[in-house]
Every structure is written in C-alpha cells, then in structure tokens.
PDB file of C-alpha atoms and ligand atoms in Angstrom:
ATOM      1  CA  UNK A 132       7.207   7.623  -7.958  1.00  0.00           C
ATOM      2  CA  UNK A 133       6.888   3.862  -7.582  1.00  0.00           C
ATOM      3  CA  UNK A 134       3.884   2.350  -5.867  1.00  0.00           C
ATOM      4  CA  UNK A 135       4.561  -0.024  -2.993  1.00  0.00           C
ATOM      5  CA  UNK A 136       1.935  -2.240  -1.369  1.00  0.00           C
ATOM      6  CA  UNK A 137       2.805  -3.039   2.246  1.00  0.00           C
ATOM      7  CA  UNK A 138       1.115  -6.055   3.824  1.00  0.00           C
ATOM      8  CA  UNK A 139       1.167  -6.652   7.574  1.00  0.00           C
ATOM      9  CA  UNK A 140      -1.430  -7.755  10.113  1.00  0.00           C
ATOM     10  CA  UNK A 141       0.231  -5.559  12.745  1.00  0.00           C
ATOM     11  CA  UNK A 142      -1.070  -2.016  12.336  1.00  0.00           C
ATOM     12  CA  UNK A 143       1.948  -0.387  13.992  1.00  0.00           C
ATOM     13  CA  UNK A 144       4.376  -2.176  11.664  1.00  0.00           C
ATOM     14  CA  UNK A 145       2.199  -1.266   8.720  1.00  0.00           C
ATOM     15  CA  UNK A 146       2.002   2.419   9.583  1.00  0.00           C
ATOM     16  CA  UNK A 147       5.686   2.776  10.419  1.00  0.00           C
ATOM     17  CA  UNK A 148       6.782   1.305   7.094  1.00  0.00           C
ATOM     18  CA  UNK A 149       4.162   3.346   5.245  1.00  0.00           C
ATOM     19  CA  UNK A 150       5.184   6.602   6.921  1.00  0.00           C
ATOM     20  CA  UNK A 151       8.852   6.087   6.116  1.00  0.00           C
ATOM     21  CA  UNK A 152       8.164   5.326   2.466  1.00  0.00           C
ATOM     22  CA  UNK A 153       5.639   8.139   2.063  1.00  0.00           C
ATOM     23  CA  UNK A 154       8.163  10.613   3.448  1.00  0.00           C
ATOM     24  CA  UNK A 155      10.624   9.370   0.841  1.00  0.00           C
ATOM     25  CA  UNK A 156       8.048  10.043  -1.865  1.00  0.00           C
ATOM     26  CA  UNK A 157       6.676   6.597  -2.616  1.00  0.00           C
ATOM     27  CA  UNK A 158       3.026   6.026  -3.381  1.00  0.00           C
ATOM     28  CA  UNK A 159       2.059   3.655  -0.592  1.00  0.00           C
ATOM     29  CA  UNK A 160      -0.837   1.247  -0.325  1.00  0.00           C
ATOM     30  CA  UNK A 161      -1.548  -0.879   2.717  1.00  0.00           C
ATOM     31  CA  UNK A 162      -3.218  -4.209   3.331  1.00  0.00           C
ATOM     32  CA  UNK A 163      -3.672  -5.969   6.669  1.00  0.00           C
ATOM     33  CA  UNK A 164      -4.220  -9.498   5.358  1.00  0.00           C
ATOM     34  CA  UNK A 165      -3.104 -11.745   2.555  1.00  0.00           C
ATOM     35  CA  UNK A 166      -6.594 -11.713   1.068  1.00  0.00           C
ATOM     36  CA  UNK A 167      -6.714  -7.915   1.062  1.00  0.00           C
ATOM     37  CA  UNK A 168      -3.260  -7.752  -0.501  1.00  0.00           C
ATOM     38  CA  UNK A 169      -4.454  -9.794  -3.475  1.00  0.00           C
ATOM     39  CA  UNK A 170      -7.477  -7.546  -4.016  1.00  0.00           C
ATOM     40  CA  UNK A 171      -5.376  -4.379  -3.843  1.00  0.00           C
ATOM     41  CA  UNK A 172      -2.591  -5.739  -6.021  1.00  0.00           C
ATOM     42  CA  UNK A 173      -5.118  -6.710  -8.694  1.00  0.00           C
ATOM     43  CA  UNK A 174      -6.622  -3.220  -8.630  1.00  0.00           C
ATOM     44  CA  UNK A 175      -3.443  -1.147  -8.615  1.00  0.00           C
ATOM     45  CA  UNK A 176      -0.583  -3.340  -9.916  1.00  0.00           C
ATOM     46  CA  UNK A 177       2.059  -1.928  -7.537  1.00  0.00           C
ATOM     47  CA  UNK A 178       5.735  -1.914  -8.506  1.00  0.00           C
ATOM     48  CA  UNK A 179       6.572  -3.933  -5.407  1.00  0.00           C
ATOM     49  CA  UNK A 180       4.811  -5.796  -2.606  1.00  0.00           C
ATOM     50  CA  UNK A 181       6.391  -5.922   0.856  1.00  0.00           C
ATOM     51  CA  UNK A 182       4.893  -8.969   2.539  1.00  0.00           C
ATOM     52  CA  UNK A 183       4.792  -9.926   6.207  1.00  0.00           C
ATOM     53  CA  UNK A 184       5.150 -13.658   6.771  1.00  0.00           C
ATOM     54  CA  UNK A 185       3.131 -14.447   9.891  1.00  0.00           C
ATOM     55  CA  UNK A 186      -0.481 -13.494   9.392  1.00  0.00           C
ATOM     56  CA  UNK A 187      -3.698 -15.279  10.391  1.00  0.00           C
ATOM     57  CA  UNK A 188      -5.816 -17.080   7.777  1.00  0.00           C
ATOM     58  CA  UNK A 189      -3.427 -16.607   4.879  1.00  0.00           C
ATOM     59  CA  UNK A 190       0.314 -16.513   5.518  1.00  0.00           C
ATOM     60  CA  UNK A 191       2.634 -14.250   3.585  1.00  0.00           C
ATOM     61  CA  UNK A 192       3.997 -17.296   1.814  1.00  0.00           C
ATOM     62  CA  UNK A 193       0.507 -18.315   0.676  1.00  0.00           C
ATOM     63  CA  UNK A 194      -0.333 -14.770  -0.397  1.00  0.00           C
ATOM     64  CA  UNK A 195       2.909 -14.482  -2.400  1.00  0.00           C
ATOM     65  CA  UNK A 196       2.158 -17.776  -4.139  1.00  0.00           C
ATOM     66  CA  UNK A 197      -1.389 -16.654  -4.912  1.00  0.00           C
ATOM     67  CA  UNK A 198      -0.084 -13.404  -6.418  1.00  0.00           C
ATOM     68  CA  UNK A 199       2.400 -15.285  -8.570  1.00  0.00           C
ATOM     69  CA  UNK A 200      -0.274 -17.739  -9.736  1.00  0.00           C
ATOM     70  CA  UNK A 201      -2.674 -14.936 -10.663  1.00  0.00           C
ATOM     71  CA  UNK A 202      -2.398 -13.718 -14.280  1.00  0.00           C
ATOM     72  CA  UNK A 203      -3.067 -10.126 -13.255  1.00  0.00           C
ATOM     73  CA  UNK A 204      -0.394  -9.951 -10.567  1.00  0.00           C
ATOM     74  CA  UNK A 205       2.117 -12.617 -11.574  1.00  0.00           C
ATOM     75  CA  UNK A 206       4.834 -10.145 -12.617  1.00  0.00           C
ATOM     76  CA  UNK A 207       4.829  -8.065  -9.430  1.00  0.00           C
ATOM     77  CA  UNK A 208       7.896  -8.750  -7.285  1.00  0.00           C
ATOM     78  CA  UNK A 209       7.029  -9.734  -3.731  1.00  0.00           C
ATOM     79  CA  UNK A 210       9.686  -9.129  -1.078  1.00  0.00           C
ATOM     80  CA  UNK A 211       9.304 -10.679   2.333  1.00  0.00           C
ATOM     81  CA  UNK A 212       9.543  -8.357   5.334  1.00  0.00           C
ATOM     82  CA  UNK A 213       9.865 -10.497   8.425  1.00  0.00           C
ATOM     83  CA  UNK A 214      11.231 -10.761  11.926  1.00  0.00           C
ATOM     84  CA  UNK A 215      12.034 -14.381  11.156  1.00  0.00           C
ATOM     85  CA  UNK A 216      15.816 -14.467  11.227  1.00  0.00           C
ATOM     86  CA  UNK A 217      16.779 -18.049  11.918  1.00  0.00           C
ATOM     87  CA  UNK A 218      19.789 -19.416  10.144  1.00  0.00           C
ATOM     88  CA  UNK A 219      18.755 -20.496   6.664  1.00  0.00           C
ATOM     89  CA  UNK A 220      15.490 -18.514   6.626  1.00  0.00           C
ATOM     90  CA  UNK A 221      16.639 -16.013   4.028  1.00  0.00           C
ATOM     91  CA  UNK A 222      17.791 -18.684   1.597  1.00  0.00           C
ATOM     92  CA  UNK A 223      14.661 -20.778   2.134  1.00  0.00           C
ATOM     93  CA  UNK A 224      12.350 -17.805   1.574  1.00  0.00           C
ATOM     94  CA  UNK A 225      14.152 -16.708  -1.582  1.00  0.00           C
ATOM     95  CA  UNK A 226      13.962 -20.249  -2.926  1.00  0.00           C
ATOM     96  CA  UNK A 227      10.231 -20.295  -2.229  1.00  0.00           C
ATOM     97  CA  UNK A 228       9.670 -17.375  -4.605  1.00  0.00           C
ATOM     98  CA  UNK A 229      10.154 -14.129  -2.723  1.00  0.00           C
ATOM     99  CA  UNK A 230      12.199 -11.649  -4.749  1.00  0.00           C
ATOM    100  CA  UNK A 231      14.059 -10.268  -1.735  1.00  0.00           C
ATOM    101  CA  UNK A 232      14.340 -10.544   2.017  1.00  0.00           C
ATOM    102  CA  UNK A 233      14.114  -7.576   4.378  1.00  0.00           C
ATOM    103  CA  UNK A 234      14.283  -7.858   8.137  1.00  0.00           C
ATOM    104  CA  UNK A 235      11.985  -6.385  10.735  1.00  0.00           C
ATOM    105  CA  UNK A 236      12.191  -4.237  12.691  1.00  0.00           C
ATOM    106  CA  UNK A 237      12.917  -1.879   9.835  1.00  0.00           C
ATOM    107  CA  UNK A 238      15.706   0.697  10.161  1.00  0.00           C
ATOM    108  CA  UNK A 239      13.901   3.958   9.293  1.00  0.00           C
ATOM    109  CA  UNK A 240      17.168   5.596   8.225  1.00  0.00           C
ATOM    110  CA  UNK A 241      17.835   2.921   5.597  1.00  0.00           C
ATOM    111  CA  UNK A 242      14.457   1.486   4.695  1.00  0.00           C
ATOM    112  CA  UNK A 243      13.585   3.776   1.769  1.00  0.00           C
ATOM    113  CA  UNK A 244      16.984   3.140   0.167  1.00  0.00           C
ATOM    114  CA  UNK A 245      16.573  -0.606   0.620  1.00  0.00           C
ATOM    115  CA  UNK A 246      13.170  -0.501  -1.049  1.00  0.00           C
ATOM    116  CA  UNK A 247      14.470   1.696  -3.879  1.00  0.00           C
ATOM    117  CA  UNK A 248      17.124  -0.918  -4.592  1.00  0.00           C
ATOM    118  CA  UNK A 249      14.443  -3.590  -4.929  1.00  0.00           C
ATOM    119  CA  UNK A 250      12.518  -1.640  -7.562  1.00  0.00           C
ATOM    120  CA  UNK A 251      15.451  -0.782  -9.837  1.00  0.00           C
TER     121      UNK A 251
HETATM  122 MG1   MG B 417       2.456 -10.617  11.271  1.00  0.00          MG
END
C-alpha cells in the first residue's frame, strides 16, 4: 500500500486523518511540524505528503517549498490539507506548488478515496 505522510500541528486533526487512512490500508506516517515533516520525508520517501498550512515556526507553504528544493524529496507530491477556504485560495495554493488541495474538516467517508486519487 502507498505511504502517506500527514503533517499537522493539531494532534486531533493528525490522528483523525491517520486513523481513516490506516483503516483503508495506507501506511501512515505523522509529523507535527514542518521541520519534522522534512526529516521524515527524507527518511521514508512517502508516496504523498498531506500538509497543513497554518503551523508555528514553519508554515505548510514553507515546508512544501523546502521539500521541493531538497534533492532527496523533490519528487514527492505535496497536497495541502487546509481549513482555508477563501475565494481564490485553491488556485493560489496550486500555483504556489502544491499538487492538490483538500479541505478540512475531512469527510471520513470520502477521505481515503480522495487520497487514493492523488496517488494514482
Ligand atoms: Mg495548523
């Protein structure tokens, strides 16, 4: 099964997404900061990173850019998973380099299918 690295500074968000994907059979890794996500992505080369946007110290945008600028992790797609849903956000985030846009709160009945689509 594909490996997905979920990044979120909110532990409840992190565990909910992880539980849903683990139940669907994914290999799930978790990171609670941008810095940690870079370390884990370098170690495990996941098939996909699901990245929160608003995190202290290093934002999801900064972490995505660091992953893309890192030789080891530059080919890993990074999807943004965010509650930010202002008009124009999706387009702006995709233009900034995220491979896909998923909205929080996640819908547990659809989330695994949405993630599967991103890995195909
Ligand atoms: Mg956050």
